[in-house]
CSV table of C-alpha atoms and ligand atoms in Angstrom, one decimal:
chain,number,residue,atom,x,y,z
Q,1,MET,CA,-4.0,-4.3,12.2
Q,2,LEU,CA,-3.3,-3.1,8.7
Q,3,ILE,CA,-6.3,-1.8,6.8
Q,4,LEU,CA,-4.8,-3.0,3.4
Q,5,ARG,CA,-5.8,-0.2,1.0
Q,6,PRO,CA,-6.9,-1.4,-2.4
Q,7,GLY,CA,-4.7,0.7,-4.7
Q,8,CYS,CA,-1.6,2.8,-5.2
Q,9,GLU,CA,-2.0,6.3,-3.8
Q,10,SER,CA,0.1,7.7,-6.6
Q,11,CYS,CA,-1.0,6.0,-9.8
Q,12,ASP,CA,-4.2,4.3,-8.6
Q,13,ARG,CA,-3.1,0.9,-9.8
Q,14,ASP,CA,-5.0,-2.0,-8.0
Q,15,LEU,CA,-3.1,-3.5,-5.1
Q,16,PRO,CA,-5.2,-6.4,-3.8
Q,17,ALA,CA,-4.5,-7.8,-0.4
Q,18,ASP,CA,-2.6,-10.7,-1.9
Q,19,SER,CA,-0.4,-8.5,-4.1
Q,20,ALA,CA,3.4,-8.8,-3.5
Q,21,ASP,CA,3.9,-5.4,-5.2
Q,22,ALA,CA,2.3,-3.2,-2.5
Q,23,LEU,CA,4.6,-1.1,-0.3
Q,24,ILE,CA,3.5,0.9,2.8
Q,25,CYS,CA,4.9,3.4,5.3
Q,26,SER,CA,4.2,3.3,9.0
Q,27,PHE,CA,1.0,5.2,8.4
Q,28,GLU,CA,0.0,2.8,5.7
Q,29,CYS,CA,0.3,5.2,2.8
Q,30,THR,CA,0.3,2.6,0.1
Q,31,PHE,CA,2.2,2.6,-3.2
Q,32,CYS,CA,2.9,0.1,-6.0
Q,33,ARG,CA,6.4,-1.1,-6.5
Q,34,ALA,CA,7.1,1.1,-9.5
Q,35,CYS,CA,6.0,4.3,-7.7
Q,36,ALA,CA,7.9,3.3,-4.5
Q,37,GLU,CA,11.1,2.8,-6.5
Q,38,ARG,CA,10.5,6.2,-8.2
Q,39,LEU,CA,10.2,7.7,-4.7
Q,40,HIS,CA,13.4,5.9,-3.6
Q,41,ARG,CA,11.3,4.0,-1.1
Q,42,ARG,CA,10.5,7.1,0.9
Q,43,CYS,CA,6.9,8.1,1.6
Q,44,PRO,CA,6.2,11.5,0.1
Q,45,ASN,CA,3.6,12.3,2.8
Q,46,CYS,CA,5.6,11.5,6.0
Q,47,ALA,CA,9.1,10.9,4.7
Q,48,GLY,CA,9.1,7.4,6.3
Q,49,ASP,CA,10.4,4.2,4.8
Q,50,LEU,CA,8.3,2.3,2.3
Q,51,VAL,CA,8.5,-1.5,2.9
Q,52,ARG,CA,6.7,-4.4,1.3
Q,53,ARG,CA,3.2,-4.9,2.8
Q,54,PRO,CA,2.8,-8.3,4.3
Q,55,ILE,CA,0.3,-10.6,2.7
Q,56,ARG,CA,-2.6,-11.5,5.0
Q,57,PRO,CA,-3.3,-15.3,4.7
Q,58,PRO,CA,-6.7,-16.0,3.1
Q,59,GLU,CA,-8.3,-17.4,6.3
Q,60,ALA,CA,-7.4,-14.3,8.2
Q,61,LEU,CA,-8.5,-12.1,5.3
Q,62,ALA,CA,-11.9,-13.7,5.4
Q,63,ARG,CA,-12.3,-12.7,9.0
Q,64,HIS,CA,-10.6,-9.3,8.6
Q,65,PRO,CA,-11.3,-8.1,5.1
Q,66,ALA,CA,-9.1,-5.5,3.4
Q,67,SER,CA,-10.2,-1.9,3.1
Q,68,THR,CA,-12.2,-0.9,0.0
Q,69,LEU,CA,-11.6,2.8,0.5
Q,70,ARG,CA,-9.4,4.1,-2.3
Q,71,VAL,CA,-6.9,6.8,-1.4
Q,72,HIS,CA,-5.6,8.6,-4.5
Q,73,ARG,CA,-3.3,11.6,-4.1
Q,74,PRO,CA,-1.4,12.0,-7.4
Q,75,LEU,CA,2.0,13.6,-6.9
Q,76,ALA,CA,2.8,16.8,-8.7
C,101,ZN,ZN1,1.7,3.4,-8.3
C,102,ZN,ZN1,3.5,8.0,4.9
């Protein structure tokens, strides 16, 4: 199950669970669309593909809430 991180790892922009602008790698490193494009959709941590994070339907989100733990690792 995805933990659904609450923000972009690079620019710290909010990426709520219902955002269509969140992209993730297989380890769930999480980036906003603008940062993902800048990175050519390749994760800077693991070199994996960044793909659009699926949106968890509201009923499921109520039972399995998104993570509130912010991960912010600004790129040099
Ligand atoms: Zn960003
Ligand atoms: Zn990664």
